[in-house]
């Protein structure tokens, strides 16, 4: 075998190809450079292996440091990118949250004609008579049907329904007062048996008691029906939305305050105070709400007097808000001051001759005491 054959391990087989021995240094790199193959045949001597090339220690350390620095830089860059991505995402979400109320309010905008219709209804409600109020209720019901998301129209409808219920309760109270007064007169006439026509007077009073009895049952039924309708209409307004325009907030609080006042709810005074903070001008509706609550809750005399003073100041600021006159008269009746009540009710009838409740309250008042002759 020549040197060339020994160096390159050229086999003498017919294939003439190159073969690696089963355990050559190239096949088993763990062996040392001087190790010879075990049981190597003369025809397949071990091929020489080049010595492994290794970096000096200082270069190897520098290479590792550069690799670690590169990995750290890549990791830091990835962290910064992640932080930037999170911040951008939060910014987009925050912008969406802030823009949502504006977008929603624009989506729920009502046409100017509907706003004008609502404003006319609010103005008409100041007349305070039953006929005008029923027309207002009908118009607002149609408006809320056409625009179911128009919160201000819904709120004004609740206010009108609350005033309807309050007037029905006022009529019932007036009938009860008349019933009690007639019974006292009958008892006094029967005991004294004078004047000479006392028997005729007793008969007239008893006939009037029968009329009152016939009126009270249907009036009570109307009040119960009005209360049920009011409860249904106020339900959507009891939950405040996440965001709302200032005008819608004031209308909602006004409706809730009037509902609570008329129904003598425990939170009526707190709602009236809330309304005082959000309404503008002379704050008329918070004053009316306090007076309505004083009447419906059976407040003590001091509270009745405070409510009456508030109404008196309101009438000085707004002389055409007839509700302030009617409530003032009712408070005067409750405080046993029929003369003040008569004066206020006369003003109501003079300003609005169609005010039926004012006329009924006037009829149910005891006759004025005769003026003493000098």
Short mmCIF file of C-alpha atoms in Angstrom, two decimals:
data_model
loop_
_atom_site.label_atom_id
_atom_site.label_comp_id
_atom_site.label_asym_id
_atom_site.label_seq_id
_atom_site.Cartn_x
_atom_site.Cartn_y
_atom_site.Cartn_z
CA UNK A 1 0.00 0.00 0.00
CA UNK A 2 1.47 3.34 -1.00
CA UNK A 3 1.44 6.47 1.15
CA UNK A 4 -1.43 8.01 -0.74
CA UNK A 5 -3.63 5.05 -0.03
CA UNK A 6 -2.67 5.09 3.61
CA UNK A 7 -3.36 8.78 4.00
CA UNK A 8 -6.75 8.93 2.31
CA UNK A 9 -7.97 5.43 3.10
CA UNK A 10 -8.74 4.53 -0.52
CA UNK A 11 -10.39 1.17 -0.55
CA UNK A 12 -9.60 -1.38 -3.12
CA UNK A 13 -13.17 -2.36 -3.54
CA UNK A 14 -14.94 -2.29 -6.82
CA UNK A 15 -17.00 0.74 -5.87
CA UNK A 16 -13.91 2.95 -5.73
CA UNK A 17 -15.70 5.27 -3.23
CA UNK A 18 -14.49 6.88 -0.03
CA UNK A 19 -15.44 5.25 3.27
CA UNK A 20 -15.06 6.33 6.86
CA UNK A 21 -14.09 3.65 9.28
CA UNK A 22 -16.72 2.75 11.87
CA UNK A 23 -14.85 4.60 14.62
CA UNK A 24 -12.80 7.10 12.69
CA UNK A 25 -11.86 10.37 14.39
CA UNK A 26 -14.33 12.24 12.14
CA UNK A 27 -17.15 9.94 13.18
CA UNK A 28 -16.21 10.16 16.89
CA UNK A 29 -14.95 13.64 17.70
CA UNK A 30 -14.52 12.78 21.36
CA UNK A 31 -11.37 10.86 20.63
CA UNK A 32 -7.99 12.46 20.86
CA UNK A 33 -6.02 13.42 17.78
CA UNK A 34 -3.49 10.59 18.24
CA UNK A 35 -5.97 7.83 18.86
CA UNK A 36 -5.85 5.07 16.27
CA UNK A 37 -8.94 3.16 15.16
CA UNK A 38 -9.46 -0.14 16.84
CA UNK A 39 -9.14 -3.22 14.70
CA UNK A 40 -8.30 -1.16 11.66
CA UNK A 41 -7.47 -3.31 8.68
CA UNK A 42 -4.30 -2.65 6.73
CA UNK A 43 -6.40 -1.68 3.76
CA UNK A 44 -8.20 1.05 5.71
CA UNK A 45 -5.67 2.99 7.74
CA UNK A 46 -6.83 5.86 9.95
CA UNK A 47 -7.18 9.18 8.17
CA UNK A 48 -5.26 12.07 9.70
CA UNK A 49 -7.45 14.62 11.56
CA UNK A 50 -6.73 18.32 11.74
CA UNK A 51 -6.31 19.72 15.16
CA UNK A 52 -9.39 21.53 16.59
CA UNK A 53 -9.24 25.30 16.25
CA UNK A 54 -10.12 27.18 19.45
CA UNK A 55 -10.25 30.88 20.30
CA UNK A 56 -7.96 32.33 22.92
CA UNK A 57 -9.67 32.80 26.30
CA UNK A 58 -9.79 36.60 26.08
CA UNK A 59 -11.42 36.51 22.62
CA UNK A 60 -13.86 33.82 23.73
CA UNK A 61 -14.90 35.90 26.75
CA UNK A 62 -15.29 39.00 24.60
CA UNK A 63 -17.45 37.05 22.15
CA UNK A 64 -19.69 35.82 24.94
CA UNK A 65 -20.04 39.33 26.37
CA UNK A 66 -20.98 40.72 22.98
CA UNK A 67 -23.58 37.98 22.57
CA UNK A 68 -25.09 38.63 25.98
CA UNK A 69 -25.19 42.37 25.32
CA UNK A 70 -26.93 41.80 22.04
CA UNK A 71 -29.49 39.55 23.71
CA UNK A 72 -30.08 42.09 26.46
CA UNK A 73 -30.46 44.87 23.92
CA UNK A 74 -32.93 42.82 21.95
CA UNK A 75 -34.84 42.02 25.15
CA UNK A 76 -34.92 45.66 26.25
CA UNK A 77 -36.11 46.73 22.86
CA UNK A 78 -38.87 44.14 22.99
CA UNK A 79 -39.96 45.31 26.44
CA UNK A 80 -40.06 48.92 25.32
CA UNK A 81 -42.09 47.94 22.27
CA UNK A 82 -44.51 46.05 24.50
CA UNK A 83 -44.90 49.04 26.84
CA UNK A 84 -45.43 51.36 23.89
CA UNK A 85 -48.04 49.00 22.48
CA UNK A 86 -49.93 48.82 25.77
CA UNK A 87 -49.89 52.62 26.16
CA UNK A 88 -51.16 53.11 22.62
CA UNK A 89 -53.93 50.58 23.23
CA UNK A 90 -54.96 52.29 26.46
CA UNK A 91 -54.99 55.63 24.69
CA UNK A 92 -57.30 54.30 22.02
CA UNK A 93 -59.65 52.83 24.64
CA UNK A 94 -59.66 56.06 26.67
CA UNK A 95 -60.40 58.12 23.59
CA UNK A 96 -63.29 55.81 22.78
CA UNK A 97 -64.70 56.07 26.30
CA UNK A 98 -64.49 59.87 26.27
CA UNK A 99 -66.00 60.11 22.83
CA UNK A 100 -68.84 57.66 23.51
CA UNK A 101 -71.21 60.07 25.32
CA UNK A 102 -70.80 62.64 22.55
CA UNK A 103 -71.36 60.00 19.90
CA UNK A 104 -74.33 58.57 21.77
CA UNK A 105 -75.94 61.96 22.37
CA UNK A 106 -75.54 62.85 18.73
CA UNK A 107 -77.07 59.52 17.78
CA UNK A 108 -80.01 60.25 20.06
CA UNK A 109 -80.53 63.83 18.91
CA UNK A 110 -84.14 64.75 18.23
CA UNK A 111 -85.27 67.13 15.54
CA UNK A 112 -85.84 70.80 16.45
CA UNK A 113 -89.58 70.38 15.95
CA UNK A 114 -89.69 67.82 18.77
CA UNK A 115 -87.73 70.12 21.09
CA UNK A 116 -90.12 72.97 20.31
CA UNK A 117 -93.09 70.71 21.05
CA UNK A 118 -91.60 69.81 24.42
CA UNK A 119 -90.97 73.46 25.25
CA UNK A 120 -94.57 74.36 24.39
CA UNK A 121 -95.79 71.60 26.67
CA UNK A 122 -93.68 72.92 29.56
CA UNK A 123 -95.03 76.43 29.02
CA UNK A 124 -98.64 75.22 28.87
CA UNK A 125 -98.18 73.27 32.08
CA UNK A 126 -97.77 76.57 33.93
CA UNK A 127 -101.48 77.25 33.47
CA UNK A 128 -102.05 74.37 35.90
CA UNK A 129 -105.69 73.63 35.03
CA UNK A 130 -106.80 70.06 34.41
CA UNK A 131 -107.87 70.63 30.81
CA UNK A 132 -104.54 72.13 29.77
CA UNK A 133 -102.65 69.43 31.66
CA UNK A 134 -104.49 66.60 29.92
CA UNK A 135 -103.63 68.14 26.55
CA UNK A 136 -100.00 68.38 27.64
CA UNK A 137 -100.01 64.73 28.70
CA UNK A 138 -101.48 63.66 25.38
CA UNK A 139 -98.90 65.65 23.41
CA UNK A 140 -95.97 64.39 25.47
CA UNK A 141 -97.14 60.80 25.17
CA UNK A 142 -97.15 61.16 21.38
CA UNK A 143 -93.73 62.82 21.51
CA UNK A 144 -92.15 60.09 23.61
CA UNK A 145 -93.66 57.44 21.35
CA UNK A 146 -92.10 59.09 18.30
CA UNK A 147 -88.79 59.67 20.10
CA UNK A 148 -88.44 56.96 22.79
CA UNK A 149 -84.92 58.09 23.76
CA UNK A 150 -85.87 61.74 24.33
CA UNK A 151 -85.23 61.86 28.08
CA UNK A 152 -86.41 65.44 28.59
CA UNK A 153 -89.82 64.71 27.06
CA UNK A 154 -90.14 61.60 29.25
CA UNK A 155 -89.28 63.65 32.32
CA UNK A 156 -91.80 66.39 31.58
CA UNK A 157 -94.47 63.74 31.04
CA UNK A 158 -93.73 62.37 34.52
CA UNK A 159 -94.04 65.89 35.96
CA UNK A 160 -97.44 66.36 34.31
CA UNK A 161 -98.65 62.98 35.57
CA UNK A 162 -97.40 63.79 39.08
CA UNK A 163 -99.35 67.05 39.07
CA UNK A 164 -102.46 65.19 37.91
CA UNK A 165 -102.15 62.76 40.83
CA UNK A 166 -101.54 65.60 43.28
CA UNK A 167 -104.70 67.40 42.15
CA UNK A 168 -106.77 64.24 42.50
CA UNK A 169 -105.43 63.82 46.02
CA UNK A 170 -106.23 67.48 46.70
CA UNK A 171 -109.83 66.95 45.59
CA UNK A 172 -110.11 63.90 47.83
CA UNK A 173 -108.70 65.84 50.77
CA UNK A 174 -111.13 68.68 50.14
CA UNK A 175 -114.04 66.25 50.11
CA UNK A 176 -112.87 64.74 53.39
CA UNK A 177 -112.61 68.19 54.94
CA UNK A 178 -116.12 69.06 53.73
CA UNK A 179 -117.50 65.78 55.02
CA UNK A 180 -116.00 66.38 58.46
CA UNK A 181 -117.24 69.98 58.57
CA UNK A 182 -120.82 69.02 57.59
CA UNK A 183 -121.00 66.31 60.20
CA UNK A 184 -119.89 68.76 62.88
CA UNK A 185 -122.56 71.24 61.77
CA UNK A 186 -125.27 68.58 61.84
CA UNK A 187 -124.30 67.52 65.33
CA UNK A 188 -124.27 71.11 66.57
CA UNK A 189 -127.68 71.89 65.01
CA UNK A 190 -129.27 68.79 66.44
CA UNK A 191 -127.97 69.55 69.91
CA UNK A 192 -128.95 73.21 69.95
CA UNK A 193 -132.10 72.82 67.87
CA UNK A 194 -131.73 76.39 66.78
CA UNK A 195 -132.08 78.63 64.91
CA UNK A 196 -135.65 78.13 63.94
CA UNK A 197 -134.80 76.43 60.61
CA UNK A 198 -132.26 74.08 62.12
CA UNK A 199 -134.14 70.99 60.86
CA UNK A 200 -134.03 72.28 57.27
CA UNK A 201 -130.33 72.94 57.59
CA UNK A 202 -129.74 69.44 58.89
CA UNK A 203 -131.57 68.02 55.87
CA UNK A 204 -129.53 70.12 53.46
CA UNK A 205 -126.27 69.08 55.08
CA UNK A 206 -127.25 65.43 54.98
CA UNK A 207 -128.07 65.71 51.27
CA UNK A 208 -124.66 67.29 50.68
CA UNK A 209 -123.03 64.45 52.60
CA UNK A 210 -124.68 62.01 50.20
CA UNK A 211 -123.28 63.89 47.21
CA UNK A 212 -119.80 63.79 48.73
CA UNK A 213 -120.08 60.06 49.35
CA UNK A 214 -121.01 59.46 45.71
CA UNK A 215 -118.04 61.51 44.50
CA UNK A 216 -115.39 59.96 46.71
CA UNK A 217 -115.45 56.41 45.34
CA UNK A 218 -114.85 57.25 41.64
CA UNK A 219 -112.33 59.90 42.63
CA UNK A 220 -110.40 57.34 44.62
CA UNK A 221 -110.45 54.97 41.63
CA UNK A 222 -109.12 57.72 39.34
CA UNK A 223 -106.32 58.45 41.78
CA UNK A 224 -105.30 54.79 41.92
CA UNK A 225 -105.25 54.60 38.12
CA UNK A 226 -103.21 57.80 37.91
CA UNK A 227 -100.72 56.41 40.45
CA UNK A 228 -100.23 53.23 38.43
CA UNK A 229 -99.62 55.15 35.22
CA UNK A 230 -97.17 57.43 36.99
CA UNK A 231 -95.24 54.48 38.42
CA UNK A 232 -94.84 52.99 34.94
CA UNK A 233 -93.67 56.24 33.37
CA UNK A 234 -91.16 57.12 36.07
CA UNK A 235 -89.45 53.72 36.10
CA UNK A 236 -87.00 54.46 33.21
CA UNK A 237 -85.94 57.70 34.91
CA UNK A 238 -85.01 56.11 38.24
CA UNK A 239 -81.73 54.77 36.81
CA UNK A 240 -79.33 57.47 35.70
CA UNK A 241 -77.30 56.79 32.54
CA UNK A 242 -73.49 56.82 32.62
CA UNK A 243 -73.39 60.29 31.06
CA UNK A 244 -76.03 62.80 30.10
CA UNK A 245 -76.27 66.44 29.05
CA UNK A 246 -76.95 69.01 31.75
CA UNK A 247 -80.45 69.74 30.44
CA UNK A 248 -81.38 66.05 30.52
CA UNK A 249 -80.00 65.70 34.05
CA UNK A 250 -82.05 68.67 35.30
CA UNK A 251 -85.20 67.30 33.67
CA UNK A 252 -84.66 63.84 35.18
CA UNK A 253 -84.06 65.21 38.68
CA UNK A 254 -87.12 67.46 38.35
CA UNK A 255 -89.31 64.49 37.42
CA UNK A 256 -87.95 62.29 40.19
CA UNK A 257 -88.30 65.06 42.80
CA UNK A 258 -91.91 65.76 41.87
CA UNK A 259 -92.76 62.05 41.83
CA UNK A 260 -91.20 61.54 45.27
CA UNK A 261 -92.91 64.64 46.67
CA UNK A 262 -96.39 63.70 45.47
CA UNK A 263 -96.07 60.11 46.67
CA UNK A 264 -94.47 61.12 50.01
CA UNK A 265 -91.35 59.05 49.31
CA UNK A 266 -88.64 59.02 52.03
CA UNK A 267 -86.07 60.58 49.68
CA UNK A 268 -88.33 63.45 48.60
CA UNK A 269 -86.47 66.19 50.47
CA UNK A 270 -83.03 65.01 49.34
CA UNK A 271 -84.23 64.96 45.74
CA UNK A 272 -85.69 68.46 46.16
CA UNK A 273 -82.32 69.64 47.41
CA UNK A 274 -80.58 67.96 44.47
CA UNK A 275 -83.04 69.68 42.14
CA UNK A 276 -82.27 73.00 43.76
CA UNK A 277 -78.63 72.54 42.75
CA UNK A 278 -79.25 71.68 39.10
CA UNK A 279 -82.20 73.88 38.09
CA UNK A 280 -81.73 77.47 37.01
CA UNK A 281 -83.46 80.76 37.67
CA UNK A 282 -85.55 81.19 40.81
CA UNK A 283 -85.45 77.41 41.39
CA UNK A 284 -89.22 77.12 41.14
CA UNK A 285 -89.60 73.36 40.95
CA UNK A 286 -87.53 72.56 44.02
CA UNK A 287 -89.78 74.97 45.97
CA UNK A 288 -92.91 73.33 44.53
CA UNK A 289 -91.53 69.88 45.34
CA UNK A 290 -91.00 70.82 48.98
CA UNK A 291 -94.56 72.16 49.24
CA UNK A 292 -96.04 69.08 47.59
CA UNK A 293 -94.15 66.86 50.02
CA UNK A 294 -95.27 68.90 53.04
CA UNK A 295 -98.88 68.34 51.98
CA UNK A 296 -98.66 64.68 50.99
CA UNK A 297 -96.55 63.62 53.98
CA UNK A 298 -98.70 65.35 56.61
CA UNK A 299 -95.84 67.53 57.83
CA UNK A 300 -96.04 69.34 61.20
CA UNK A 301 -97.11 73.01 61.41
CA UNK A 302 -93.55 74.37 61.39
CA UNK A 303 -92.77 72.56 58.14
CA UNK A 304 -96.04 73.77 56.62
CA UNK A 305 -95.13 77.32 57.53
CA UNK A 306 -91.65 77.01 56.01
CA UNK A 307 -93.14 75.63 52.79
CA UNK A 308 -95.67 78.49 52.71
CA UNK A 309 -92.89 81.06 53.08
CA UNK A 310 -90.96 79.48 50.23
CA UNK A 311 -94.03 79.69 48.00
CA UNK A 312 -94.61 83.30 48.94
CA UNK A 313 -91.07 84.18 47.84
CA UNK A 314 -91.58 82.21 44.64
CA UNK A 315 -94.77 84.13 43.83
CA UNK A 316 -92.82 87.38 44.19
CA UNK A 317 -90.27 86.13 41.64
CA UNK A 318 -92.73 84.50 39.25
CA UNK A 319 -96.26 85.88 39.38
CA UNK A 320 -97.63 83.65 36.60
CA UNK A 321 -96.68 80.23 37.99
CA UNK A 322 -100.15 79.26 39.15
CA UNK A 323 -99.01 76.14 40.97
CA UNK A 324 -97.38 78.35 43.60
CA UNK A 325 -100.79 79.93 44.31
CA UNK A 326 -102.69 76.64 44.47
CA UNK A 327 -100.18 75.01 46.80
CA UNK A 328 -100.13 78.14 48.96
CA UNK A 329 -103.91 77.95 49.28
CA UNK A 330 -103.79 74.27 50.21
CA UNK A 331 -101.16 74.95 52.86
CA UNK A 332 -103.32 77.76 54.25
CA UNK A 333 -106.31 75.40 54.45
CA UNK A 334 -104.17 72.85 56.26
CA UNK A 335 -103.05 75.56 58.68
CA UNK A 336 -106.67 76.60 59.35
CA UNK A 337 -106.29 79.92 57.57
CA UNK A 338 -109.24 80.03 55.15
CA UNK A 339 -108.92 83.76 54.45
CA UNK A 340 -105.41 83.43 53.02
CA UNK A 341 -106.54 80.40 51.05
CA UNK A 342 -109.50 82.30 49.61
CA UNK A 343 -107.30 85.22 48.58
CA UNK A 344 -104.83 82.99 46.76
CA UNK A 345 -107.56 80.97 45.04
CA UNK A 346 -109.26 84.16 43.89
CA UNK A 347 -105.96 85.15 42.26
CA UNK A 348 -105.78 81.79 40.49
CA UNK A 349 -109.30 82.11 39.08
CA UNK A 350 -108.56 85.67 37.98
CA UNK A 351 -105.43 84.54 36.12
CA UNK A 352 -107.01 81.37 34.71
CA UNK A 353 -110.83 81.14 34.84
CA UNK A 354 -110.60 77.50 33.64
CA UNK A 355 -108.82 76.32 36.78
CA UNK A 356 -111.38 73.80 38.07
CA UNK A 357 -109.50 72.76 41.18
CA UNK A 358 -109.26 76.35 42.38
CA UNK A 359 -113.01 76.75 41.95
CA UNK A 360 -113.73 73.51 43.82
CA UNK A 361 -111.44 74.49 46.68
CA UNK A 362 -113.21 77.84 46.89
CA UNK A 363 -116.60 76.14 47.06
CA UNK A 364 -115.45 73.81 49.82
CA UNK A 365 -114.10 76.61 52.00
CA UNK A 366 -116.28 77.59 54.93
CA UNK A 367 -118.21 80.81 54.30
CA UNK A 368 -116.36 83.95 55.29
CA UNK A 369 -117.16 85.34 58.66
CA UNK A 370 -119.46 88.35 58.52
CA UNK A 371 -117.74 91.66 58.81
CA UNK A 372 -118.66 93.23 62.15
CA UNK A 373 -120.72 96.40 61.79
CA UNK A 374 -119.39 99.48 63.54
#
